mmCIF file of C-alpha atoms and ligand atoms in Angstrom:
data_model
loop_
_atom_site.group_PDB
_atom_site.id
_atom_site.type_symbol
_atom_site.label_atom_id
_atom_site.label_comp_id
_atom_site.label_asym_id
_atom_site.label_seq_id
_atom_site.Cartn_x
_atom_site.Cartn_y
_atom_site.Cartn_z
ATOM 1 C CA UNK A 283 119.254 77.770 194.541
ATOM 2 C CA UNK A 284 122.359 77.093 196.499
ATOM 3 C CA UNK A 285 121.767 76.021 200.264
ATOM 4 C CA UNK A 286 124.661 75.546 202.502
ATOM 5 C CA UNK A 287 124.004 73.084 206.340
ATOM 6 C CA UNK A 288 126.523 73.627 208.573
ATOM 7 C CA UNK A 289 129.005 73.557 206.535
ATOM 8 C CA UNK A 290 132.644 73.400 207.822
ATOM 9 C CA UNK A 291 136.041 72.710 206.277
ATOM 10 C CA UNK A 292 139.005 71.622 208.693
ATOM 11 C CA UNK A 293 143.148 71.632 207.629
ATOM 12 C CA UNK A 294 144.440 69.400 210.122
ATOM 13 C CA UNK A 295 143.543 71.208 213.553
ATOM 14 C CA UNK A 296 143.155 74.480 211.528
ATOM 15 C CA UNK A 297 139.324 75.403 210.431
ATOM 16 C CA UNK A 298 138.904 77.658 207.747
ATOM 17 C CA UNK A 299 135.151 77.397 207.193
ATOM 18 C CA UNK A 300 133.232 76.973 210.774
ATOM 19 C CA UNK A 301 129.667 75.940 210.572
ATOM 20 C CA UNK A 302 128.512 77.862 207.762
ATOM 21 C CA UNK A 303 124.607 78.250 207.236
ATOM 22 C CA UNK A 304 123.330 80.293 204.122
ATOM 23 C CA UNK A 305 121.034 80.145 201.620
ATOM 24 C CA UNK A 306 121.040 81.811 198.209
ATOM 25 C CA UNK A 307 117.880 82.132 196.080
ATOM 26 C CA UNK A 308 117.679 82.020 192.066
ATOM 27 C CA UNK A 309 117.697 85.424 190.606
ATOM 28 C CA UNK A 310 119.855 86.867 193.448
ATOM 29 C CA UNK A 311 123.130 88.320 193.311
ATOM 30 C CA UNK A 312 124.854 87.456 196.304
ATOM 31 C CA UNK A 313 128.040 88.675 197.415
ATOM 32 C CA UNK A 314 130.120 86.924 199.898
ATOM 33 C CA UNK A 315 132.534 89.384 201.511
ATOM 34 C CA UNK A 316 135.393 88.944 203.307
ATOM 35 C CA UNK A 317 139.323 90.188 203.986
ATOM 36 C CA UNK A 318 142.105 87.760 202.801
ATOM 37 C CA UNK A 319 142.359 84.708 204.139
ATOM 38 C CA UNK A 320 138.228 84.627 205.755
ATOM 39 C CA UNK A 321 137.608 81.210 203.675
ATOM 40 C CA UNK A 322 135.931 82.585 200.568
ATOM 41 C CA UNK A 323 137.605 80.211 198.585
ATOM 42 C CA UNK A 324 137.384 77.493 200.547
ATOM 43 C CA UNK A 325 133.426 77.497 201.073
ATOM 44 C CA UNK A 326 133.347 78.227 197.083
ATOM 45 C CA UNK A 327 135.436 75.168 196.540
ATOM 46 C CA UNK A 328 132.851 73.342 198.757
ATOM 47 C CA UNK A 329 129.932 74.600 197.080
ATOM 48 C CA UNK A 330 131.475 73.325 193.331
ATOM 49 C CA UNK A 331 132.409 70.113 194.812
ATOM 50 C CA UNK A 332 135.977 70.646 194.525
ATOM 51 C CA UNK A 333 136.437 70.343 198.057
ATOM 52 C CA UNK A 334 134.875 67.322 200.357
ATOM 53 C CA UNK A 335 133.246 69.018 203.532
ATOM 54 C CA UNK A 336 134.691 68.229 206.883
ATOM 55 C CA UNK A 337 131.093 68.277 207.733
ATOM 56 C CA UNK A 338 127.939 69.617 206.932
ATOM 57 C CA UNK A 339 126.237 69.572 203.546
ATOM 58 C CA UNK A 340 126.248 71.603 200.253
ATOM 59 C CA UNK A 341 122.293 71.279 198.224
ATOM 60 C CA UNK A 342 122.537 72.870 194.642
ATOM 61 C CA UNK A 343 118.949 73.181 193.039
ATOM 62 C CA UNK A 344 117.978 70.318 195.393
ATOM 63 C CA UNK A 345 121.060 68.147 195.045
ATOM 64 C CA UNK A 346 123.374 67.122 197.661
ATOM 65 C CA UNK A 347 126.962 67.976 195.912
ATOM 66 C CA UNK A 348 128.562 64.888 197.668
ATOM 67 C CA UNK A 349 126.098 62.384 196.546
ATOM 68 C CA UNK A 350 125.118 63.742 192.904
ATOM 69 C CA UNK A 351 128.588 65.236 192.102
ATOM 70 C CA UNK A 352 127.624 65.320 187.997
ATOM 71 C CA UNK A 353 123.898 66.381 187.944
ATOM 72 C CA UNK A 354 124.865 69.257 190.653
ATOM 73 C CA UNK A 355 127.676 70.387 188.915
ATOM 74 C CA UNK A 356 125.624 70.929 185.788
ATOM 75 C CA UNK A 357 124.352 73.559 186.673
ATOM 76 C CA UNK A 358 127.715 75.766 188.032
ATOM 77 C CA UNK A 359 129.419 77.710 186.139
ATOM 78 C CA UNK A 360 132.438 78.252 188.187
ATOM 79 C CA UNK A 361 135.323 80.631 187.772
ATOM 80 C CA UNK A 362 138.312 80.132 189.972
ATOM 81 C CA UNK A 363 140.488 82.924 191.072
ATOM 82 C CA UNK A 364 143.104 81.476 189.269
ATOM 83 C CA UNK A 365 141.748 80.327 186.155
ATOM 84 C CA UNK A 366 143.231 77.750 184.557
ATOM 85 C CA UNK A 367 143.751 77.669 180.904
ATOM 86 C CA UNK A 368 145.692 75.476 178.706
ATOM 87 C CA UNK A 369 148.674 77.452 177.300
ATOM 88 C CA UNK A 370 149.127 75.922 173.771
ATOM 89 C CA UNK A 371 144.894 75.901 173.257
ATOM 90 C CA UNK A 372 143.510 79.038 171.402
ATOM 91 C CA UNK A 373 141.043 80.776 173.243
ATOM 92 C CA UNK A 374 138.358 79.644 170.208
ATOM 93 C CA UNK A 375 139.721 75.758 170.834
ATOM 94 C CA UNK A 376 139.406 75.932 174.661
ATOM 95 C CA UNK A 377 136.134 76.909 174.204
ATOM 96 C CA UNK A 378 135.541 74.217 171.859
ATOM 97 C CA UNK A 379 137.343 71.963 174.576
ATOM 98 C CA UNK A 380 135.162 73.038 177.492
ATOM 99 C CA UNK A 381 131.799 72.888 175.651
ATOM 100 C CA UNK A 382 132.363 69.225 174.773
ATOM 101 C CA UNK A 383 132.784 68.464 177.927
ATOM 102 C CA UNK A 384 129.428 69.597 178.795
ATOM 103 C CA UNK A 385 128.252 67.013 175.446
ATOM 104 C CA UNK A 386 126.607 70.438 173.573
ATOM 105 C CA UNK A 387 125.864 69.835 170.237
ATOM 106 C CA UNK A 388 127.929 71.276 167.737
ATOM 107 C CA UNK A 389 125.658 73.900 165.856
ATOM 108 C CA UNK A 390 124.257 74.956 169.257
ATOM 109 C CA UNK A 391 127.769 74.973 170.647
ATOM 110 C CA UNK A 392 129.391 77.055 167.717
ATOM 111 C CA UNK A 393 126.425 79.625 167.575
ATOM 112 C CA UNK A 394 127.149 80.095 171.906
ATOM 113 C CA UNK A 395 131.049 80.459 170.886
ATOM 114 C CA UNK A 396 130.041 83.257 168.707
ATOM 115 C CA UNK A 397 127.786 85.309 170.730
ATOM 116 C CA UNK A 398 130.381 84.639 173.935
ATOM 117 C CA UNK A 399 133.447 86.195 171.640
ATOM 118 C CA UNK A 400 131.154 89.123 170.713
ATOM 119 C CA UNK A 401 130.213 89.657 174.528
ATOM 120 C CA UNK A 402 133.461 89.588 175.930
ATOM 121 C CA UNK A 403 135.102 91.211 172.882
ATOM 122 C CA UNK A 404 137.767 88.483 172.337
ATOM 123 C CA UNK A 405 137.898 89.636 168.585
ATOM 124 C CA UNK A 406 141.035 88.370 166.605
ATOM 125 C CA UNK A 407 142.550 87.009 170.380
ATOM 126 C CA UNK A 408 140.517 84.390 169.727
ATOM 127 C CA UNK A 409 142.991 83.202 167.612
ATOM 128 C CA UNK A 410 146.025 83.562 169.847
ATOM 129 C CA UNK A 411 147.327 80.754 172.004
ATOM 130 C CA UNK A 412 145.965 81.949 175.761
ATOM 131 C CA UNK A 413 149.600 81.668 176.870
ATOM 132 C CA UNK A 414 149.842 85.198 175.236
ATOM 133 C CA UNK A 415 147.090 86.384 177.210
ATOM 134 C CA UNK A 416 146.843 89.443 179.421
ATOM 135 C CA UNK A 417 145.154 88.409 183.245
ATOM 136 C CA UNK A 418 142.470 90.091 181.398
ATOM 137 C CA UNK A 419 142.005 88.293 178.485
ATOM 138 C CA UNK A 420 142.516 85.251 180.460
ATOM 139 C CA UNK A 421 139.764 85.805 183.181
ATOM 140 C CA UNK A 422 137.571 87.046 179.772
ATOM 141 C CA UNK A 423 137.651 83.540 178.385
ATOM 142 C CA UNK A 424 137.618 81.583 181.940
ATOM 143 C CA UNK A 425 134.288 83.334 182.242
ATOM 144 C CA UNK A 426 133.107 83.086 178.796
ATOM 145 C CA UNK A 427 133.896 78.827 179.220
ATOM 146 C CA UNK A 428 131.873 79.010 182.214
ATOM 147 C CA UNK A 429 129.072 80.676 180.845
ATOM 148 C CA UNK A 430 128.982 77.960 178.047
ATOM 149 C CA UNK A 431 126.797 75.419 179.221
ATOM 150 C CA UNK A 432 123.982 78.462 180.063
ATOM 151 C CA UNK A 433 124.557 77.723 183.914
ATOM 152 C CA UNK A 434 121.644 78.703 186.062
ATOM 153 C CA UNK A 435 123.821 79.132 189.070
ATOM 154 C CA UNK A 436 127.160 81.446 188.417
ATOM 155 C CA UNK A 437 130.260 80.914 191.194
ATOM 156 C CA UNK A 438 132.598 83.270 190.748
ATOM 157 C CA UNK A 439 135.302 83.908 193.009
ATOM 158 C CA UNK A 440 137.494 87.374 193.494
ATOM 159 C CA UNK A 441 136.460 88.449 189.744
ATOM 160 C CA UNK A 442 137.878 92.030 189.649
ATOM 161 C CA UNK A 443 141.199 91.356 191.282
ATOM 162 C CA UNK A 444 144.223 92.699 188.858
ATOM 163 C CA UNK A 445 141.580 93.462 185.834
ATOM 164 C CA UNK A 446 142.074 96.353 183.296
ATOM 165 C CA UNK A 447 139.163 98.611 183.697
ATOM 166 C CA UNK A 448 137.755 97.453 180.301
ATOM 167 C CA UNK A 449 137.919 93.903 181.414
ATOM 168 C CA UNK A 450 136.250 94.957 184.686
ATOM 169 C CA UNK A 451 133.766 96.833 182.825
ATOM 170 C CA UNK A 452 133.000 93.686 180.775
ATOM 171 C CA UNK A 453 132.811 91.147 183.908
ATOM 172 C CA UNK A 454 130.247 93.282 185.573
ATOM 173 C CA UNK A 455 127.847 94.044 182.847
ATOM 174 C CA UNK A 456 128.298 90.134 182.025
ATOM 175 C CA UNK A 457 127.252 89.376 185.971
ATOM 176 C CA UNK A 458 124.337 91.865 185.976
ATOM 177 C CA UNK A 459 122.988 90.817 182.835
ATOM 178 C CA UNK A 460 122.778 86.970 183.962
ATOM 179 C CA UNK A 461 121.210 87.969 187.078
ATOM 180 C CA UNK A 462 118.803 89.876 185.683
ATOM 181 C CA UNK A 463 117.851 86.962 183.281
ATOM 182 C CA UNK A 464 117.432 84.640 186.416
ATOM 183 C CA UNK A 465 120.765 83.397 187.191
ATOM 184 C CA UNK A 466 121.680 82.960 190.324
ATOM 185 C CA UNK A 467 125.021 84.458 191.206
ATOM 186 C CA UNK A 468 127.711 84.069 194.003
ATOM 187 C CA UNK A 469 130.874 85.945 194.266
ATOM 188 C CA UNK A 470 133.506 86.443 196.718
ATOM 189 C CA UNK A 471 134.895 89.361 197.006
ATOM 190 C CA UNK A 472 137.412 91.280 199.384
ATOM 191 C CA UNK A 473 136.017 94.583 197.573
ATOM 192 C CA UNK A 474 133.307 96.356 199.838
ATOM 193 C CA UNK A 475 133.035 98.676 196.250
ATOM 194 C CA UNK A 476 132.349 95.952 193.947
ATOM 195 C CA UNK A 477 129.749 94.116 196.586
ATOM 196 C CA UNK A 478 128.137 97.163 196.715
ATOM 197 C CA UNK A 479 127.814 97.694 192.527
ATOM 198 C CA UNK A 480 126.216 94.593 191.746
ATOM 199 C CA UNK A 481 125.343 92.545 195.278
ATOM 200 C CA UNK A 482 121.470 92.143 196.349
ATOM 201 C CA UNK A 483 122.402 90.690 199.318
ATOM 202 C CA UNK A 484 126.230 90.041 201.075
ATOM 203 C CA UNK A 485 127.161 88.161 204.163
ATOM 204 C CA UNK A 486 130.228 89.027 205.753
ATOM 205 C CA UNK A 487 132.848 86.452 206.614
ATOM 206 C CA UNK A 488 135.812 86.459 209.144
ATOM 207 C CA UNK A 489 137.941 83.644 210.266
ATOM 208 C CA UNK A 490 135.705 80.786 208.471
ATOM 209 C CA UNK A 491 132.170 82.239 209.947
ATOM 210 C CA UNK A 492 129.541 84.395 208.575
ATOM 211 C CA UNK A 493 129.275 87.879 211.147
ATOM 212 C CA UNK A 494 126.674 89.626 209.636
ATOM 213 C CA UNK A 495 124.342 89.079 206.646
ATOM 214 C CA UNK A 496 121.335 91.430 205.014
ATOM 215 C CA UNK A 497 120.506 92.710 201.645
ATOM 216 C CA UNK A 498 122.803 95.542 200.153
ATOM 217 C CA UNK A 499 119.469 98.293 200.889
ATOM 218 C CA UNK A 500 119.341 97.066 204.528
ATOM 219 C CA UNK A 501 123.107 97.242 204.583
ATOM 220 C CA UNK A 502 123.382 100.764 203.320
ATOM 221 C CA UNK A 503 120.567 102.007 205.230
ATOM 222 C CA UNK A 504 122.003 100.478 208.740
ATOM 223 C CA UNK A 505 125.281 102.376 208.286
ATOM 224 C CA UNK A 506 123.069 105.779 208.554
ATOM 225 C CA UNK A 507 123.404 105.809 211.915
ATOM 226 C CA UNK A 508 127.175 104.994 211.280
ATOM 227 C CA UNK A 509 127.731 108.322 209.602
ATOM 228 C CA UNK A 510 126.138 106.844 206.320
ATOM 229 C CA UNK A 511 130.100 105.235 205.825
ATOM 230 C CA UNK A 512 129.778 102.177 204.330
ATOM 231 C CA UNK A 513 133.762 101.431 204.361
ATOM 232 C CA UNK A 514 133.663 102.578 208.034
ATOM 233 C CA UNK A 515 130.600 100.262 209.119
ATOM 234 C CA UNK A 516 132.572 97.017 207.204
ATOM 235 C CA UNK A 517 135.573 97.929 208.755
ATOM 236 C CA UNK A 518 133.336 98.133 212.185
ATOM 237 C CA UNK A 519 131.665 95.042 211.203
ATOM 238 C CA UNK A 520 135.664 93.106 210.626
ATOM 239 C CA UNK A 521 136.812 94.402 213.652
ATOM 240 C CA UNK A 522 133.976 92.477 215.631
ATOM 241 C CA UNK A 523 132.776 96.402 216.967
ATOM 242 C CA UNK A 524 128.900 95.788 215.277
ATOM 243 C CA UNK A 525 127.747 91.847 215.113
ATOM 244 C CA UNK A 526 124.050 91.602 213.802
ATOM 245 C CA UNK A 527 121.905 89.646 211.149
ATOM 246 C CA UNK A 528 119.116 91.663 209.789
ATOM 247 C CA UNK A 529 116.775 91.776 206.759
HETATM 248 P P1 ADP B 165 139.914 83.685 201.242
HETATM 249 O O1 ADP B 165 139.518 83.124 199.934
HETATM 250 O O2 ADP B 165 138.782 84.290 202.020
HETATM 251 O O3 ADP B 165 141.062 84.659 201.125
HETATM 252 P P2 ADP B 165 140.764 80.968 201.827
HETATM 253 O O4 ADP B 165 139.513 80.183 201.818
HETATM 254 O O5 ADP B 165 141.644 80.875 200.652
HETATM 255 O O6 ADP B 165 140.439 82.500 202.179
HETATM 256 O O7 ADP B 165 141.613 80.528 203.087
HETATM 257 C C1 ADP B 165 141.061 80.451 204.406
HETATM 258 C C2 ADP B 165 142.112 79.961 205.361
HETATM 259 O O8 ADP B 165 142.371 78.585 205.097
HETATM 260 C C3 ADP B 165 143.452 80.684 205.237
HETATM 261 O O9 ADP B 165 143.993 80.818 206.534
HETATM 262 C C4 ADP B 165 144.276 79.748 204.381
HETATM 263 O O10 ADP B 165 145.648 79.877 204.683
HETATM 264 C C5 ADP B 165 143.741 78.383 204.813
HETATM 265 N N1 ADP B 165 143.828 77.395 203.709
HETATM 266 C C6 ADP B 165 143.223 77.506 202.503
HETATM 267 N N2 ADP B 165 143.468 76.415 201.738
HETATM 268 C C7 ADP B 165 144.269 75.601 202.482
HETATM 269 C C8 ADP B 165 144.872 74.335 202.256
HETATM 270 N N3 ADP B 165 144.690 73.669 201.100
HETATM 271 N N4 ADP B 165 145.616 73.798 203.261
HETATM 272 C C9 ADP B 165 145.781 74.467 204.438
HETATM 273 N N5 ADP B 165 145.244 75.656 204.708
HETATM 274 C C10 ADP B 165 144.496 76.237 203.763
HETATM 275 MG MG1 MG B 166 140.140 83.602 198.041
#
């Protein structure tokens, strides 16, 4: 469970993340929603501890981030918009690299590896140094090294962006599959289309503060009396013409 206080993030005089509140159960797929520039990734880098609040508090499973930085973290599995890889690693020795940092033990480790390559069909790329990688491949085995310490809470920010379809494909049936085991899942997303695939629940951000959160059926059934136009009603909702929080 990820629960957010007041949570607000300051660059010099400029805030990008003003007095956030939210709070995001296990087993829900939550999609945080947003145009460019909202502070998606700026809240996300809060919540995985790669950012130090301005103020207010980030509690993962119970844990304040700031105070229990390596127990909290434990259980993220966090995938930047950018991922970073090392260029002269394989993809099969990165994910070597990033499941010793977790401390899994070997056997455990190398049967993971194996079903992960099989998941995200990695096949012979495995091989390859991820310098040669697609975006594709690259966001494959930045999610696969997430997923390698069996996170129970998934962070995920701006998945889809510039992915083939079949790496698309992959990263959503991936997503829905850990939710539906339990995981709790949080990605941002400038995509009304992909929130609306896989989200159980999105809250809208604009200029660093949440204007209007419900649950994807409550969403889609309030924009009946907006001509049943999803894209319209967001677009409504962005330009500040509908402001509501319902359930
Ligand atoms: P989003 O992910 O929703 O597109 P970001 O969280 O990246 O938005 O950015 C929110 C705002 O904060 C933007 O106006 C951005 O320019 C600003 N911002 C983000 N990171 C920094 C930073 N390190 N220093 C200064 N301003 C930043
Ligand atoms: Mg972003």
């Amino acid at each position: 469970m990820i629960v957010i206080k007041n949570l607000t993030k300051k660059f010099g005089n400029f805030i990008a993340v003003d007095n956030l509140n939210l709070e995001i159960n296990s087993g829900e797929f939550f999609g945080f929603l947003g145009p460019n520039g909202a502070g998606k990734t700026t809240t996300i880098k809060m919540i995985t501890g790669l950012y130090a609040p301005t103020s207010g508090e980030v509690i993962i499973n119970g844990l304040d981030i700031q105070k229990f930085p390596i127990e909290a973290k434990s259980f993220i599995g966090y995938v930047p918009d950018e991922p970073f890889l090392y260029d002269k690693l394989t993809g099969l020795e990165y994910l070597y690299f990033s499941g010793g940092l977790y401390g899994i033990e070997k056997s455990i480790l190398k049967n993971r590896i194996e079903k992960l390559i099989q998941i995200f069909e990695l096949n012979e790329w495995i091989y390859r140094l991820t310098e040669e990688y697609s975006r594709g491949m690259k966001q494959r085995i930045a999610i696969a090294s997430a997923l390698i310490h069996d996170p129970k809470i998934i962070v995920i920010d701006e998945p889809i962006v510039g992915l083939d379809p079949s790496s698309a494909t992959i990263v959503k049936k991936i997503l829905k599959e850990r939710a539906n085991e339990g995981a709790t899942i949080l990605m941002s997303t400038h995509l009304l289309s992909i929130a609306e695939e896989l989200c159980d629940r999105i809250a809208i951000i604009k200029n660093g503060k949440i204007i209007f959160e419900s649950s994807l059926k409550s969403f889609q059934k309030f924009t009946f009396g907006h001509n049943g136009n999803l894209e319209e009603f967001y677009l409504k909702v962005l330009s500040n013409e509908i402001t509501d929080k319902v359930d």
